[in-house]
Coordinates of C-alpha atoms in Angstrom, one line a residue:
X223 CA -39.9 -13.8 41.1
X224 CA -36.4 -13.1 42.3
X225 CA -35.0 -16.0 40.9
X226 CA -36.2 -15.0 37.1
X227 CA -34.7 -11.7 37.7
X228 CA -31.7 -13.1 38.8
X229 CA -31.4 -15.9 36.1
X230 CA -32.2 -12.9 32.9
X231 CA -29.6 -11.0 34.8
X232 CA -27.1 -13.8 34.4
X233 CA -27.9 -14.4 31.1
X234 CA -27.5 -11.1 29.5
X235 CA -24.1 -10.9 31.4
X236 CA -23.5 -14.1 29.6
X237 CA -24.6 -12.6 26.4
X238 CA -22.8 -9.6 26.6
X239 CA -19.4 -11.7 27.3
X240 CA -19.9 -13.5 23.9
X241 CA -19.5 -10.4 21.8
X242 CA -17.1 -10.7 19.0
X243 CA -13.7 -9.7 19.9
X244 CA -11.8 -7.0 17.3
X245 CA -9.1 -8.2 15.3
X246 CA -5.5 -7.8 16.5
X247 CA -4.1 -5.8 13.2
X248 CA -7.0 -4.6 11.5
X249 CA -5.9 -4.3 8.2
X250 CA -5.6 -0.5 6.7
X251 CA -5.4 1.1 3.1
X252 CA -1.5 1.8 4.1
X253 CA -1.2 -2.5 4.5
X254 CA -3.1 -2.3 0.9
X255 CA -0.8 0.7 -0.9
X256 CA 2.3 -1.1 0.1
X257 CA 4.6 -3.7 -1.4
X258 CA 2.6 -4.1 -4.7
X259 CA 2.9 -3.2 -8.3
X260 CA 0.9 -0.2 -9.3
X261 CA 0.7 0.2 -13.0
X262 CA 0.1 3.8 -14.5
X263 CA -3.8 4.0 -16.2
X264 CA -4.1 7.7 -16.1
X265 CA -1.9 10.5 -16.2
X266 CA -3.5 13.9 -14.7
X267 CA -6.9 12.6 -16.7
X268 CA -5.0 11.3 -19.7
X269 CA -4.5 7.9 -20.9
X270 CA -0.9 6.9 -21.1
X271 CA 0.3 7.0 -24.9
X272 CA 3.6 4.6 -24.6
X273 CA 4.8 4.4 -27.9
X274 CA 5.1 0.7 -29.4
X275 CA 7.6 -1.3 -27.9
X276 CA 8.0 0.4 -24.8
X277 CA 6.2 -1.2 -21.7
X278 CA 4.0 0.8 -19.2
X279 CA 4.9 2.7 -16.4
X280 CA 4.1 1.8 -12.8
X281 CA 5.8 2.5 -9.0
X282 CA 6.3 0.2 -6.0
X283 CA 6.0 1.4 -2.8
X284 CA 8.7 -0.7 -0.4
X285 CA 7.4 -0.9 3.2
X286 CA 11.1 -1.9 4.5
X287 CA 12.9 1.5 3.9
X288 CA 10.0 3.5 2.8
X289 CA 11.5 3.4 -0.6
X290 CA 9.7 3.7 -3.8
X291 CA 11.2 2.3 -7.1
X292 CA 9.5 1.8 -10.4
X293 CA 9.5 2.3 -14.1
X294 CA 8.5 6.0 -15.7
X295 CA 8.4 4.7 -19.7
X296 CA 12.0 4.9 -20.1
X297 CA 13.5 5.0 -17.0
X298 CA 13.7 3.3 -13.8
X299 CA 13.2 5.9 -10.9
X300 CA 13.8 5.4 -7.1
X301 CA 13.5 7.7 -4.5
X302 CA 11.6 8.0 -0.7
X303 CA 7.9 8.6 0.4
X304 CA 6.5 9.3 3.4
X305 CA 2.5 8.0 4.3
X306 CA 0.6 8.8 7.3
X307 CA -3.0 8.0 7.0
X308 CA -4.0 9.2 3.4
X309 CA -1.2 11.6 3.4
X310 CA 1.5 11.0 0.5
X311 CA 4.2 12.5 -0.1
X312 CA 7.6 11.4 -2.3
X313 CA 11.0 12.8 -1.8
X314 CA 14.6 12.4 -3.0
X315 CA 13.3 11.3 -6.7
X316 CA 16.1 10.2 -8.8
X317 CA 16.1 7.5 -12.1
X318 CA 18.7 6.6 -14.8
X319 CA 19.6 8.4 -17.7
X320 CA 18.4 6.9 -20.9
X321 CA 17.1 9.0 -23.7
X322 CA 14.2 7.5 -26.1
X323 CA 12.5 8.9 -28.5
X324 CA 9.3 10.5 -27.0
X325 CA 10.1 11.5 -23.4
X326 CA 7.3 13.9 -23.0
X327 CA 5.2 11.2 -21.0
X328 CA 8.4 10.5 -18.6
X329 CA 8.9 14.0 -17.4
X330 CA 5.0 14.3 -17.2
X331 CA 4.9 11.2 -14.9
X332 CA 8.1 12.6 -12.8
X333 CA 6.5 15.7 -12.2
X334 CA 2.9 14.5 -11.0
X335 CA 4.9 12.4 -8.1
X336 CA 6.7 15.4 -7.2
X337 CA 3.2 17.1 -6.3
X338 CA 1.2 14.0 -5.0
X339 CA -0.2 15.1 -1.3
X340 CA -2.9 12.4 -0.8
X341 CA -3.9 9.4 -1.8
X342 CA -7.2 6.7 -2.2
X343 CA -7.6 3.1 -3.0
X344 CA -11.0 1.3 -3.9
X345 CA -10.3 -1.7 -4.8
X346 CA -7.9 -2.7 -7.3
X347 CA -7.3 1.6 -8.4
X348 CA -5.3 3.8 -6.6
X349 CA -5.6 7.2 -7.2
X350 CA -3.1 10.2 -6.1
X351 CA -4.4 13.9 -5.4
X352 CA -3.1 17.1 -5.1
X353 CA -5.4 18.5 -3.0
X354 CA -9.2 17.6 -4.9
X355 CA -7.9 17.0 -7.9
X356 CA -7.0 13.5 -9.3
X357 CA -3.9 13.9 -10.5
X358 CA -2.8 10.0 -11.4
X359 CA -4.7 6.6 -11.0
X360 CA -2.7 3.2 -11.4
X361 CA -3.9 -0.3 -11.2
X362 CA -2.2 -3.2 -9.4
X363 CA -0.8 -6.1 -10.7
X364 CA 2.5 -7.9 -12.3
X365 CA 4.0 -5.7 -14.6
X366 CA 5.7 -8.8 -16.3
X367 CA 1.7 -10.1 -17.1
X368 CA 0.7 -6.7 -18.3
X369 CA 3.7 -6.7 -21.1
X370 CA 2.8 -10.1 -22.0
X371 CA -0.7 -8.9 -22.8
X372 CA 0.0 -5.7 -24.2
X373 CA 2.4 -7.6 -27.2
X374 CA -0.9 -9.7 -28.0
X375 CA -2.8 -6.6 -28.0
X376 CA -4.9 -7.4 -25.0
X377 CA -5.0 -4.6 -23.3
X378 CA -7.4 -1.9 -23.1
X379 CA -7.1 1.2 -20.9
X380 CA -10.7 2.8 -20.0
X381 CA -10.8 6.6 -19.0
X382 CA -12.0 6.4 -15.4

C-alpha cells in the first residue's frame, strides 16, 4: 500500500512540473498602440468630413523617443506623449503652417489630443477618452492604402 501512495505521490509531482511555463514578454495593449498608423474614424462622436481631395487624418505613436507625428487634414503635427498602462497623455504639440480652405476639422482634431487622458484598443479601433467620454476613435492601417481607396470611392466610415 505504501508503494501506491508513493508512486501517485511521484506522479502528481511529475504532473505538477509539466505545467506550461508563462511567456517571457507577454505582449500588452502599449506593444499594440505603438509604432502603427492610426487613422482618424471619429472625431468626439462625429465622422470626419475631409473635403474632396484632401486625405484623412491619422497619428503615429513612435516607441524610440516617445514621439508622436501624424497628419491632422492639412497639416503634419509632431509632438511627445507619455503612456503608462492606459494612461495617455500628449505634450509639446506642434505642426506646419499651411492654410486650406476648411480648417475647422484641423483645429478640432488638435484640440481633442490636447485633452486625451486614457486610452483603449479592441482590436483593430483605438479609442481615446477624457475621463468616460470617447472623445476620438481611429483605425490602424497604411495611410497610403486608405488614399488609394478613398480616390475610387471605396471607403465607407460607420459611426461606432
Amino acid at each position: 500500500m505504501k508503494k501506491i501512495y508513493f508512486l501517485i505521490l511521484v506522479v502528481l509531482f511529475w504532473l505538477y512540473g509539466c505545467k506550461t511555463a508563462s511567456p517571457a514578454h507577454p505582449e500588452t495593449e502599449t506593444d499594440t498602440i505603438l509604432d502603427a498608423y492610426w487613422m482618424l474614424l471619429s472625431l468626439e462622436g462625429q465622422s470626419p468630413q475631409a473635403p474632396n481631395n484632401t486625405r484623412t487624418a491619422y497619428l503615429r505613436l513612435e516607441e524610440k523617443e516617445n514621439d508622436v507625428k501624424g497628419f491632422s487634414g492639412c497639416n503634419h503635427f509632431f509632438g511627445k506623449y507619455t503612456l503608462s498602462g492606459s494612461s495617455l497623455r500628449f505634450s509639446d504639440l506642434g505642426s506646419t503652417r499651411m492654410m486650406c480652405p476648411n480648417m475647422d476639422q484641423e483645429t478640432k482634431f488638435m484640440e481633442v489630443l490636447g485633452r486625451v487622458e486614457s486610452y483603449s484598443i479592441a482590436g483593430s479601433i483605438l479609442t481615446f477618452y477624457q475621463g468616460q467620454e470617447a472623445i476620438a476613435t481611429f483605425k490602424t492601417g497604411n495611410p497610403e492604402d486608405l488614399q488609394q481607396e478613398e480616390r475610387s470611392g471605396k471607403v465607407r466610415v460607420k459611426k461606432l
